[in-house]
Short mmCIF file of C-alpha atoms and ligand atoms in Angstrom, two decimals:
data_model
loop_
_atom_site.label_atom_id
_atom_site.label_comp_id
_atom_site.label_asym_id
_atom_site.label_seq_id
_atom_site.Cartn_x
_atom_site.Cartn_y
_atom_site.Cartn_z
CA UNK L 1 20.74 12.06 23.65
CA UNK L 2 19.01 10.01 26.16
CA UNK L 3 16.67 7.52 25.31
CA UNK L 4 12.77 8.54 24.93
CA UNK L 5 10.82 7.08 27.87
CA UNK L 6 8.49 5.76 25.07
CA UNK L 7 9.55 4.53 21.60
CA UNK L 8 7.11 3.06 18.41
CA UNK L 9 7.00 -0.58 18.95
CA UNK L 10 8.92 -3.04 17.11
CA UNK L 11 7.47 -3.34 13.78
CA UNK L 12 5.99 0.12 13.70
CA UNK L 13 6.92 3.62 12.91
CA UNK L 14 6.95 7.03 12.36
CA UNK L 15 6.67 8.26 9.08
CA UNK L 16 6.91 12.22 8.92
CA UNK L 17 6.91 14.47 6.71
CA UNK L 18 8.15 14.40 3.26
CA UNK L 19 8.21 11.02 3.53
CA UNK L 20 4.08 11.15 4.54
CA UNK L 21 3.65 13.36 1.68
CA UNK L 22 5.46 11.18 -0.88
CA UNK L 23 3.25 8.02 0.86
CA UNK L 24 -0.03 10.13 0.73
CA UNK L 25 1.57 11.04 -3.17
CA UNK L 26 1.47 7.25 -4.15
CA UNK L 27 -2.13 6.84 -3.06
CA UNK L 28 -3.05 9.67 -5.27
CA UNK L 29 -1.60 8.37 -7.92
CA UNK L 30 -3.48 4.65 -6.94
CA UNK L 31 -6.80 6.14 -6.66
CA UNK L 32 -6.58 7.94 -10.08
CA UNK L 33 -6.00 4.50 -11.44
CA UNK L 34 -8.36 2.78 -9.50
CA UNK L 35 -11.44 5.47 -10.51
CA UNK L 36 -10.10 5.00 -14.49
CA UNK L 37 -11.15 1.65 -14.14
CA UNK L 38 -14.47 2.26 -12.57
CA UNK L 39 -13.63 1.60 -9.22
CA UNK L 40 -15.13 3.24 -5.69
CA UNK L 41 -13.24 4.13 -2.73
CA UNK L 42 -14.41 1.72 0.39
CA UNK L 43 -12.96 2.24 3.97
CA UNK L 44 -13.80 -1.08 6.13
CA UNK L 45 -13.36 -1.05 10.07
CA UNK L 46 -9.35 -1.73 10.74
CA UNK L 47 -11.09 -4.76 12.94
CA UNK L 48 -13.26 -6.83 12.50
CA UNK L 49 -15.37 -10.04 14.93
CA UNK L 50 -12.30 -12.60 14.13
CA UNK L 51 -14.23 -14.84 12.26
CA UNK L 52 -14.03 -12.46 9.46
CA UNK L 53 -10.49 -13.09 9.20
CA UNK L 54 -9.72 -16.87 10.20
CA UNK L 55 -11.83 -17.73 7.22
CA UNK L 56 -8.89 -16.75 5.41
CA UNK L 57 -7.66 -20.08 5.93
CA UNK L 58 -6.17 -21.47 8.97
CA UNK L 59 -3.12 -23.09 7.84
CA UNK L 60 -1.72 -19.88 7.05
CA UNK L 61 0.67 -18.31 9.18
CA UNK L 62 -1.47 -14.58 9.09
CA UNK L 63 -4.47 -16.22 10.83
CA UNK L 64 -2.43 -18.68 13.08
CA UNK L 65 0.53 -16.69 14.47
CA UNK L 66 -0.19 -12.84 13.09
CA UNK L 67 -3.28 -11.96 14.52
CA UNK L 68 -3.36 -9.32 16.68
CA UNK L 69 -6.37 -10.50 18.52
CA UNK L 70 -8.01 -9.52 21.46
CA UNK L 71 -11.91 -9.25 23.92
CA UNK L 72 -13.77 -6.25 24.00
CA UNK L 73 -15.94 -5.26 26.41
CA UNK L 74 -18.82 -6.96 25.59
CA UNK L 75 -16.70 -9.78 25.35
CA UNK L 76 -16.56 -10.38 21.74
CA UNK L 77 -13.37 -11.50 19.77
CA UNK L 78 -11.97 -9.51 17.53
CA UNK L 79 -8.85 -8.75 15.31
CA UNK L 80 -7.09 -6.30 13.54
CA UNK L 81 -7.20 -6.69 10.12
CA UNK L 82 -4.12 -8.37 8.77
CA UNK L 83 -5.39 -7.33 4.91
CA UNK L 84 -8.43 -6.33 3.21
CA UNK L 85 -10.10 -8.69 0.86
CA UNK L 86 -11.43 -10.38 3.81
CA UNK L 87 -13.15 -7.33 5.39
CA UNK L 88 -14.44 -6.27 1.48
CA UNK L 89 -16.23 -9.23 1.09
CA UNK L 90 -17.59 -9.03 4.21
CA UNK L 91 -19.16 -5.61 3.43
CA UNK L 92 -20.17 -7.13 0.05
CA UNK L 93 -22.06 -9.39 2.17
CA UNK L 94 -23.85 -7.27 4.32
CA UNK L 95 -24.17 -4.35 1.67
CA UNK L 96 -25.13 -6.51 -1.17
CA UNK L 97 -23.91 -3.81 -3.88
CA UNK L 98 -24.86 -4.91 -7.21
CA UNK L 99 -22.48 -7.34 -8.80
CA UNK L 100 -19.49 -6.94 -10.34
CA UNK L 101 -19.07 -4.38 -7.60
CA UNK L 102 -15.71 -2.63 -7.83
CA UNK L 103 -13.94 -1.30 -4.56
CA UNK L 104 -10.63 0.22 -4.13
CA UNK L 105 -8.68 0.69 -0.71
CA UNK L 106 -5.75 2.28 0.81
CA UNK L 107 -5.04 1.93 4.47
CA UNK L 108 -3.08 -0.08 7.44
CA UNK L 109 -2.93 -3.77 8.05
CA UNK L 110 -1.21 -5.44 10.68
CA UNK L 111 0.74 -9.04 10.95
CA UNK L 112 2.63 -10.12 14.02
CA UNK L 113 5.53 -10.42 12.08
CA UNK L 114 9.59 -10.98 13.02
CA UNK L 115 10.06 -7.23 12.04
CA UNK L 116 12.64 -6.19 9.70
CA UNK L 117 13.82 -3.65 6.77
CA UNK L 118 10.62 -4.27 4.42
CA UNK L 119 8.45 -6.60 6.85
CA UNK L 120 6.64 -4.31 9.80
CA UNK L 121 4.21 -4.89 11.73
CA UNK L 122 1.92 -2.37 11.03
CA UNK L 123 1.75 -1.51 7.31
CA UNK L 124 0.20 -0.47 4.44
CA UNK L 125 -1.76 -1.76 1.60
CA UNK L 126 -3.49 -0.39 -1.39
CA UNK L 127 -5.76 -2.84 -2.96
CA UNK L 128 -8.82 -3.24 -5.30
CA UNK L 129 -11.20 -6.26 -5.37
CA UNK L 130 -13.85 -7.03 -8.00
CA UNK L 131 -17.05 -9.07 -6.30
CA UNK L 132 -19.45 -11.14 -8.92
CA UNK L 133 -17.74 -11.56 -11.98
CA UNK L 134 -16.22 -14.78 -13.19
CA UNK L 135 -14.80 -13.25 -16.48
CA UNK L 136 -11.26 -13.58 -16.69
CA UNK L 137 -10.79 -10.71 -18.64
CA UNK L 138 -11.26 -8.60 -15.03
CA UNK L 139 -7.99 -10.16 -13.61
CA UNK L 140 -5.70 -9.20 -16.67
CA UNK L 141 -7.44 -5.74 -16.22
CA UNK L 142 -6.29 -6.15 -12.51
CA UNK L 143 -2.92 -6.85 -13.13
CA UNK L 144 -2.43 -3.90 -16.21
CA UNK L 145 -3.94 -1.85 -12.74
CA UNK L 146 -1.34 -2.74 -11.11
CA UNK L 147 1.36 -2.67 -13.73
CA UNK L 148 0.75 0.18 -14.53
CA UNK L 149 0.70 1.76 -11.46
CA UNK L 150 4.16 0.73 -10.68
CA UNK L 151 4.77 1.92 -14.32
CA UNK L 152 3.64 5.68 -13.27
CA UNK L 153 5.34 5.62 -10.30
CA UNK L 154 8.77 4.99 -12.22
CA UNK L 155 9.88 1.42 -11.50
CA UNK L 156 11.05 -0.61 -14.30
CA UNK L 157 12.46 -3.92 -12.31
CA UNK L 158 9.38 -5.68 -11.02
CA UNK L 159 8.61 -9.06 -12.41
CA UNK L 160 5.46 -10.38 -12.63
CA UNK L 161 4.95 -13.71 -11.66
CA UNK L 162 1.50 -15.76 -12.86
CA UNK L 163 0.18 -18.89 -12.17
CA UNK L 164 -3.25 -20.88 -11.78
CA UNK L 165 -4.57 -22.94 -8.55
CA UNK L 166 -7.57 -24.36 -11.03
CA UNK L 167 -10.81 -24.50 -9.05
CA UNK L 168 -11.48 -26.48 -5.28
CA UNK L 169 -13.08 -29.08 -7.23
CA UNK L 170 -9.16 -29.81 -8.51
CA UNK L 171 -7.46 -29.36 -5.24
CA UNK L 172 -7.86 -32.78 -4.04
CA UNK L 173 -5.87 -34.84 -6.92
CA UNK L 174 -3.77 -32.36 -6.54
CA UNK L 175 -2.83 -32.57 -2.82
CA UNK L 176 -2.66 -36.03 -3.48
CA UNK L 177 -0.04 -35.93 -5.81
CA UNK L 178 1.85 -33.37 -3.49
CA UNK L 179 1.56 -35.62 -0.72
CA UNK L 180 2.95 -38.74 -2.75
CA UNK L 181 5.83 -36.74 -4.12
CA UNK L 182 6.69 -34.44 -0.76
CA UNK L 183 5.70 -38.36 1.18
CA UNK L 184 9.06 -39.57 -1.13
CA UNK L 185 11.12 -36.75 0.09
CA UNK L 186 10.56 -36.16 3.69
CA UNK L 187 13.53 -36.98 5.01
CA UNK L 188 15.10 -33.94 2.96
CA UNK L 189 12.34 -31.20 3.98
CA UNK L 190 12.67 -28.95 6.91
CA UNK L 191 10.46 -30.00 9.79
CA UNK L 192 8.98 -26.78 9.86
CA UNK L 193 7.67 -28.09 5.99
CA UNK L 194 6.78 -31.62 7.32
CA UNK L 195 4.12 -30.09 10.14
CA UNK L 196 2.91 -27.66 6.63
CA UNK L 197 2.66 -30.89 4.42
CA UNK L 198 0.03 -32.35 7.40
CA UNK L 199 -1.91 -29.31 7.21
CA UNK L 200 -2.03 -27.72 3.52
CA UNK L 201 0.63 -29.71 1.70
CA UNK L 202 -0.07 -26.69 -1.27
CA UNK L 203 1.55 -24.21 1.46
CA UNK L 204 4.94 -26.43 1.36
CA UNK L 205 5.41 -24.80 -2.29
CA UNK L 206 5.66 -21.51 -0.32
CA UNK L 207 8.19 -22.51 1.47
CA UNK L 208 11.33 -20.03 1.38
CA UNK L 209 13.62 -22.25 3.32
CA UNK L 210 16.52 -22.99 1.25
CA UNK L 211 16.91 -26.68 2.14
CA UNK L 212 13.47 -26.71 0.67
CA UNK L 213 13.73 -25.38 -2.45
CA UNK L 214 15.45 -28.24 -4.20
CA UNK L 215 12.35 -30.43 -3.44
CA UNK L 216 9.64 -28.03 -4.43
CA UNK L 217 12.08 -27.06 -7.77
CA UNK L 218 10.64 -30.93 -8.69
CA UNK L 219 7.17 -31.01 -7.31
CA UNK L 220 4.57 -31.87 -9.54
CA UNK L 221 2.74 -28.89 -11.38
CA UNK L 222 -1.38 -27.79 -10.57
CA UNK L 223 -1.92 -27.11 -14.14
CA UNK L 224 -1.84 -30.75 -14.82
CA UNK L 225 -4.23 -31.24 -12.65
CA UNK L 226 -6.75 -28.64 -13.11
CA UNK L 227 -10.66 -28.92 -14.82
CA UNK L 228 -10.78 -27.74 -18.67
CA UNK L 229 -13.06 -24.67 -17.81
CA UNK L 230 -10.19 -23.27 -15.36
CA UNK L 231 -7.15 -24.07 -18.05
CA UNK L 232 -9.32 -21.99 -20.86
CA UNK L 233 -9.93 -19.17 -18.09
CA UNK L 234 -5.89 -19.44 -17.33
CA UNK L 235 -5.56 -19.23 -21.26
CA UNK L 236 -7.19 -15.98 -21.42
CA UNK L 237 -5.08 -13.85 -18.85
CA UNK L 238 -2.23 -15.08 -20.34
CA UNK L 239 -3.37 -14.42 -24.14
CA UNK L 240 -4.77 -10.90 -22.01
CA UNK L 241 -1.69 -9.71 -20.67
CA UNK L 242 0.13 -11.01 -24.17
CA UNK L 243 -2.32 -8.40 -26.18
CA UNK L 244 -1.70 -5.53 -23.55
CA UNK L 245 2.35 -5.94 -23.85
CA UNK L 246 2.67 -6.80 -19.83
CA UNK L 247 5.79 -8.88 -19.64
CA UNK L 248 5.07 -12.38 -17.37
CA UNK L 249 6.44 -14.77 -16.26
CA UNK L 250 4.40 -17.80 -15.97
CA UNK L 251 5.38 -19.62 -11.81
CA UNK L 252 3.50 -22.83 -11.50
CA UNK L 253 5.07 -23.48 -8.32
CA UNK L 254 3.54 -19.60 -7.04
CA UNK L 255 0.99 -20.32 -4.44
CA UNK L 256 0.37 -17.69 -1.91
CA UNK L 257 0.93 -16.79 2.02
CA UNK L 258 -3.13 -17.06 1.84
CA UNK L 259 -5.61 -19.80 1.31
CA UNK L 260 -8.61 -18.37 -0.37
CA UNK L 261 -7.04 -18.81 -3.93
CA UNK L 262 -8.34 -20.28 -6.76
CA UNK L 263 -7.26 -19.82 -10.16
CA UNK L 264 -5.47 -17.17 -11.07
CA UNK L 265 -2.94 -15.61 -8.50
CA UNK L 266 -0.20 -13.58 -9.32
CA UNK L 267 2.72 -11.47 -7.43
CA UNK L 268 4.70 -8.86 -8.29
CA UNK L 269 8.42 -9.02 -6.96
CA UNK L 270 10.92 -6.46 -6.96
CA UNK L 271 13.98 -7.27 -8.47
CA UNK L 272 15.75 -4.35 -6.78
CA UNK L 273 14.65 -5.32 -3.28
CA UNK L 274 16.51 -8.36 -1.04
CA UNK L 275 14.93 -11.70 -1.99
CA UNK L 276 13.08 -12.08 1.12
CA UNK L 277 11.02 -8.59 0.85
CA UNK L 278 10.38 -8.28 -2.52
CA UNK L 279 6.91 -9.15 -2.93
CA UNK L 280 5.81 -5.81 -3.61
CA UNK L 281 2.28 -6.82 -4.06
CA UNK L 282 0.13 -9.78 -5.20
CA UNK L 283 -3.25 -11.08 -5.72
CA UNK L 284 -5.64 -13.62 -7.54
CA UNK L 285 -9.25 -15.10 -7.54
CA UNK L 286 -11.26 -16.32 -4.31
CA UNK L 287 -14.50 -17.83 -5.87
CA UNK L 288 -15.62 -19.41 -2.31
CA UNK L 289 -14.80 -16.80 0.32
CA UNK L 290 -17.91 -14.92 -0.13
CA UNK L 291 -19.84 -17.92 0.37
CA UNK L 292 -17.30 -19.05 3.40
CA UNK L 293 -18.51 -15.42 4.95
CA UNK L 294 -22.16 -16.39 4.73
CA UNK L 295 -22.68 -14.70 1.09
CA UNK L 296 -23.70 -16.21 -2.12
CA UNK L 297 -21.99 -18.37 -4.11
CA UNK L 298 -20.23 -14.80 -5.88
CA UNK L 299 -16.83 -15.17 -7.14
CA UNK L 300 -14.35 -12.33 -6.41
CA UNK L 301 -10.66 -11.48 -8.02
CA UNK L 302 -8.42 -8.15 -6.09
CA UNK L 303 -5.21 -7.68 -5.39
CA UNK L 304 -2.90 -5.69 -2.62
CA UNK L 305 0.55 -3.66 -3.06
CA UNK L 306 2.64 -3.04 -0.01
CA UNK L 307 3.35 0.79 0.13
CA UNK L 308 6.09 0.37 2.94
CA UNK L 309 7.72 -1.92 -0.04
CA UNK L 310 7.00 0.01 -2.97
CA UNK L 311 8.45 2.98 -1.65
CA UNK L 312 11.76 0.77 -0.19
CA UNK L 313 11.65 -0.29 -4.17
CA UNK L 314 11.78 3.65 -5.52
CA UNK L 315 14.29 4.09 -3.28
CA UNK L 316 16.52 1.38 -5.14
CA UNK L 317 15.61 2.39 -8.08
CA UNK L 318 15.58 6.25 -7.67
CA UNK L 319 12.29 7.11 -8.68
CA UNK L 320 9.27 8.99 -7.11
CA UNK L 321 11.32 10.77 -4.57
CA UNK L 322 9.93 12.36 -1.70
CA UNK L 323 9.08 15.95 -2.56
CA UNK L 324 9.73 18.82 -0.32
CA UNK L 325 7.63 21.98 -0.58
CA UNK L 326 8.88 24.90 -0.54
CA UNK L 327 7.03 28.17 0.60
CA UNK L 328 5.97 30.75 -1.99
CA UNK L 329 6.43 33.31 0.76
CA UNK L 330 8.24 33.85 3.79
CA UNK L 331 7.02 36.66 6.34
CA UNK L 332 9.95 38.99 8.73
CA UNK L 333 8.11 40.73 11.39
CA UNK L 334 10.36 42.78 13.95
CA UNK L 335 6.81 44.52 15.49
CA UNK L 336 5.88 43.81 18.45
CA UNK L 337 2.12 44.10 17.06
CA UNK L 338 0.09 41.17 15.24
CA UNK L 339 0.96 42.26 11.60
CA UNK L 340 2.78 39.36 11.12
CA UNK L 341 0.07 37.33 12.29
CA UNK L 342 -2.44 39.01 10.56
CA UNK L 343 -0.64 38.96 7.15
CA UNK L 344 0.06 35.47 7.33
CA UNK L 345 -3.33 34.16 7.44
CA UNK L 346 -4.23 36.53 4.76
CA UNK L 347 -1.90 35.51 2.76
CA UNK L 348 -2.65 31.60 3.18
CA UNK L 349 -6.48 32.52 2.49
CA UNK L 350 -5.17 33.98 -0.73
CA UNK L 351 -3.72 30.23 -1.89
CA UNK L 352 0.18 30.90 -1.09
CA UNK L 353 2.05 28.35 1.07
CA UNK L 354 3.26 31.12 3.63
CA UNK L 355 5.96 30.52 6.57
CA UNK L 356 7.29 33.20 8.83
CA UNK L 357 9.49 33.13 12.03
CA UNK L 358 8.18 32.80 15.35
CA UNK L 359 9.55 34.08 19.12
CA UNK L 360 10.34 37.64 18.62
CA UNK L 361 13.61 36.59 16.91
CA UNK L 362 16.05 39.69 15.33
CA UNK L 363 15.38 40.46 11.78
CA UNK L 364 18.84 38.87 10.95
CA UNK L 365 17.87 35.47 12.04
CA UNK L 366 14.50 35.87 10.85
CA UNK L 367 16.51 36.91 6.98
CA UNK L 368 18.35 33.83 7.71
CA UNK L 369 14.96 32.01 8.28
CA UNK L 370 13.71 33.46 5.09
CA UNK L 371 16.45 32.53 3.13
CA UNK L 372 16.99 28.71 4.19
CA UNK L 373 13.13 28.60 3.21
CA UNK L 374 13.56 28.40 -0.27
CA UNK L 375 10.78 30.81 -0.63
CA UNK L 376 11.40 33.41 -3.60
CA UNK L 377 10.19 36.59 -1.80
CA UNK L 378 10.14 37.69 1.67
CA UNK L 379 7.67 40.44 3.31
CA UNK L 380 9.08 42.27 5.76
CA UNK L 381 7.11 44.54 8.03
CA UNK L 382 9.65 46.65 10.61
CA UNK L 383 8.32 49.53 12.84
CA UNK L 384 8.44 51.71 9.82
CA UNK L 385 6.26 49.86 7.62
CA UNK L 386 4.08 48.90 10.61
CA UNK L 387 3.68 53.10 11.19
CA UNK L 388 3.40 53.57 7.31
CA UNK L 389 0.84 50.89 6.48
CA UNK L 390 2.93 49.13 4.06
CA UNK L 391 4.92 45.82 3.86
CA UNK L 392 8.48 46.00 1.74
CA UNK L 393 8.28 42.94 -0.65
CA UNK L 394 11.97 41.60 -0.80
CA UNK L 395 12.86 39.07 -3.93
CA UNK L 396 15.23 36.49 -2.06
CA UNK L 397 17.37 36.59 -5.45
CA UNK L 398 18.03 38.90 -8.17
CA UNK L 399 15.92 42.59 -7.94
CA UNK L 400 15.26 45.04 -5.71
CA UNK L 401 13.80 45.34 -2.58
CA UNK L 402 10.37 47.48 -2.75
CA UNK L 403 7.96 49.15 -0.17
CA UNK L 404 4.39 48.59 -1.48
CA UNK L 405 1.19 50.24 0.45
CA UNK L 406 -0.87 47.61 2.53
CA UNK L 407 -3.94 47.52 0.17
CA UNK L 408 -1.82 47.20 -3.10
CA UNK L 409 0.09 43.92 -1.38
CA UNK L 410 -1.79 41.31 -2.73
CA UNK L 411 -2.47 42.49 -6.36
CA UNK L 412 1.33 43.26 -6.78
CA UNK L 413 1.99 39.64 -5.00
CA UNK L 414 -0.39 38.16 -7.97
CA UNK L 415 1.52 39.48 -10.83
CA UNK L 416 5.24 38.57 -8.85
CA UNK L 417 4.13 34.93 -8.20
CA UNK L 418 2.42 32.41 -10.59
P1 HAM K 501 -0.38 -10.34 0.65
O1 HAM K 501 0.53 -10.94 -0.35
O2 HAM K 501 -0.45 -11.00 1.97
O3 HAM K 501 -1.81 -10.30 -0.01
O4 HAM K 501 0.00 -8.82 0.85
C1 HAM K 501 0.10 -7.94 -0.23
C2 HAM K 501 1.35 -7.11 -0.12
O5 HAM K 501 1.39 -6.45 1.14
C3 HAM K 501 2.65 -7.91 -0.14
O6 HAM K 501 3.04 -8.20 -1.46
C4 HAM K 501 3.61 -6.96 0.53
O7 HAM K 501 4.09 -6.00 -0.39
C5 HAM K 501 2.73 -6.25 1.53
N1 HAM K 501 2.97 -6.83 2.87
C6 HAM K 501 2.46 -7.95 3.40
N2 HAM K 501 2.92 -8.14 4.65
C7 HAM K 501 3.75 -7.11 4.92
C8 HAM K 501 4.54 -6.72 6.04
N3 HAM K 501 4.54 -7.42 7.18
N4 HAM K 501 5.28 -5.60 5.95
C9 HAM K 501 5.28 -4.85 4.82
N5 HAM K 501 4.55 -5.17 3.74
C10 HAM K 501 3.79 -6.27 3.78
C11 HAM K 501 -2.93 -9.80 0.57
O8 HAM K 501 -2.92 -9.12 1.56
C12 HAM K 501 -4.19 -10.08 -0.21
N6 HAM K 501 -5.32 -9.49 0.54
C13 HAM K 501 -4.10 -9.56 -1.61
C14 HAM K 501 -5.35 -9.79 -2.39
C15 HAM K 501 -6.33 -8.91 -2.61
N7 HAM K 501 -5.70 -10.93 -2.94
C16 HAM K 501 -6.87 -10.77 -3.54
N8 HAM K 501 -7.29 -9.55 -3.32
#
């Protein structure tokens, strides 16, 4: 075949049909979840004036190398969004819903990313983000969202990983320590890490680089470091998720690919997935970015699940295939009238998922039609029926084939199929 003239950019795709339903499926399935738990649908603006999203934290990759940024025409900056919580406390900002205001999402983001199997450029999340609440008890209720969301879905492999980043009032000792111990290794860190350890020495523990991960295996630990009030609030998730049965595993090297954290963050990896896509989803607490986007002090807590992942992960582990409808009807017209038109749509108002042949095609390959359907009946309306008024109702397997009058169709049809 020859090449297209135009193909999806790298890092984008297609995605038909089933595998559109099966995605359209798992948000279903999120949104019943979410609305258990008391949370309301929000759809923010896929961009947003770039300020929104550099306050994410501008030693991180996403704002720094990802953006897709660009000028309008009144001039203005802007960005696609790269995720959500950003653009959700932004609304909580300007909509000032009353606090602890619960918001669940489903939709694209995009990251200039080095696309590959499990890492696009244009993907989606499904997310939920609780604004105004410090109680801890709301992010083990996050995380049994999530876990159990992957639970109804079907996957059993997904480790969840915990940890703490304490409060911003800890960060400094913290980053001091860091930058004493990394400060006694730098000869044996990448350089990529040496430029990190200037900026955010915290981000160096991200680091995936093998050569790395020796080094950061021995860094010291933020839970030594962190105030009383955010240890007891650490306590609780874990004593949380302990009481609800969700197996952990406590990380205390886990810092994420963004830098509004504080205190709890978690992640969710895939153990059926390669190593370097299986973050199927992740989240934590952001106490200051609602003040860093011109809000009150509010705290906030949320988390995001790939879908583009999650699905890759069903697919490993064989669970929540793609499902392929098949019609409960399949229409042969040989007229050259509009009966098959006519039927159809009268059919479909009726509730039935209804196919039929198109072109004028001979009633053999319009039988053939029928039969590669899957449908269990097939109506066919020839010149005879089309003189007589009536449509001969054909079960595609076992009984007999039988001419029923036009007005007596669809009451017959109701007792035939459920
Ligand atoms: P994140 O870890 O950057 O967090 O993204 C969440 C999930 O989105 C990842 O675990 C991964 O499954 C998926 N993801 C990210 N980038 C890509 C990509 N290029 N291709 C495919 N999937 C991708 C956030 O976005 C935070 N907003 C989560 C959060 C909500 N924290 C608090 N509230």
């Amino acid at each position: 075949m020859a090449r297209p003239l135009f193909q999806a950019l790298p890092g984008t795709r297609d995605i038909l049909a089933p595998d559109s339903q099966r995605m359209r499926a798992l948000v279903e399935v999120f949104a019943e979840e979410a609305e258990l738990a008391g949370f309301g649908q929000i759809v923010p603006p896929m961009f947003e004036d770039i300020g929104v999203f550099t306050r994410i934290g501008d030693s991180t990759d996403i704002v720094t190398k990802e953006l897709y940024d660009f000028e309008d025409n009144g001039g203005r900056r802007i960005a696609l969004r790269p995720e959500f919580t950003a653009s959700v406390c932004r609304a909580y900002v300007q909509s000032r819903p009353v606090p602890p205001w619960k918001a669940w999402y489903a939709g694209p983001a995009f990251r200039q990313e080095k696309a590959q199997k499990g890492r696009y450029r244009q993907f989606d999340q499904v997310g939920a983000e609780v604004i105004g609440s410090h109680d801890p008890d709301l992010d083990t209720e996050l995380i049994a969202m999530a876990a159990g969301f992957y639970k109804r879905l079907g996957l059993t492999d997904v480790t969840l990983l915990v940890n703490t980043l304490g409060d911003k009032a800890d960060r400094p000792g913290y980053l001091d320590a860091l930058r004493t111990y990394f400060g006694e290794h730098l000869d044996a860190l990448s350089e990529q890490s040496r430029t990190t350890l200037a900026i955010n020495p915290l981000r160096v523990l991200d680091s995936k680089r093998p050569n790395d991960a020796e080094i950061v295996a021995g860094a010291p630990v933020l839970l030594d470091y962190i105030s009383d009030d955010a240890a007891k609030a650490y306590g609780r998730v874990i004593d949380g998720l302990s009481t609800l049965s969700i197996p952990f595993v406590e990380a205390p090297r886990l810092v994420r690919g963004l830098d509004y954290y504080t205190r709890t963050t978690f992640e969710f990896a895939s153990n059926a997935l390669e190593a370097a896509q299986n973050a199927v989803g992740g989240g934590g607490r952001y106490d200051g970015l609602v003040a860093d986007l011109g809000g009150p002090e509010d705290p906030g807590v949320g988390f995001a699940l790939g879908v583009d992942r999650t699905l890759l992960a069903c697919d490993a582990e064989g669970v929540f295939g793609a499902v392929v409808p098949t019609p409960d009807l399949f229409v042969v017209a040989t007229t050259e009238g509009t009966e098959a038109l006519a039927l159809t749509q009268e059919l479909r108002a009726e509730g039935w998922r209804v196919e039929r042949a198109y072109d004028g095609r001979s009633m053999k390959a319009q039988m053939k039609a029928a039969n590669k359907s899957g449908a269990p009946v097939a109506l066919i309306v020839g010149e005879s029926e089309a003189t007589d008024g009536t449509v001969s109702v054909r079960p595609m397997g076992e009984g007999d084939q039988v001419v029923v009058p036009r007005p007596e169709l669809i009451p017959q049809l109701k007792e035939l199929l459920p």
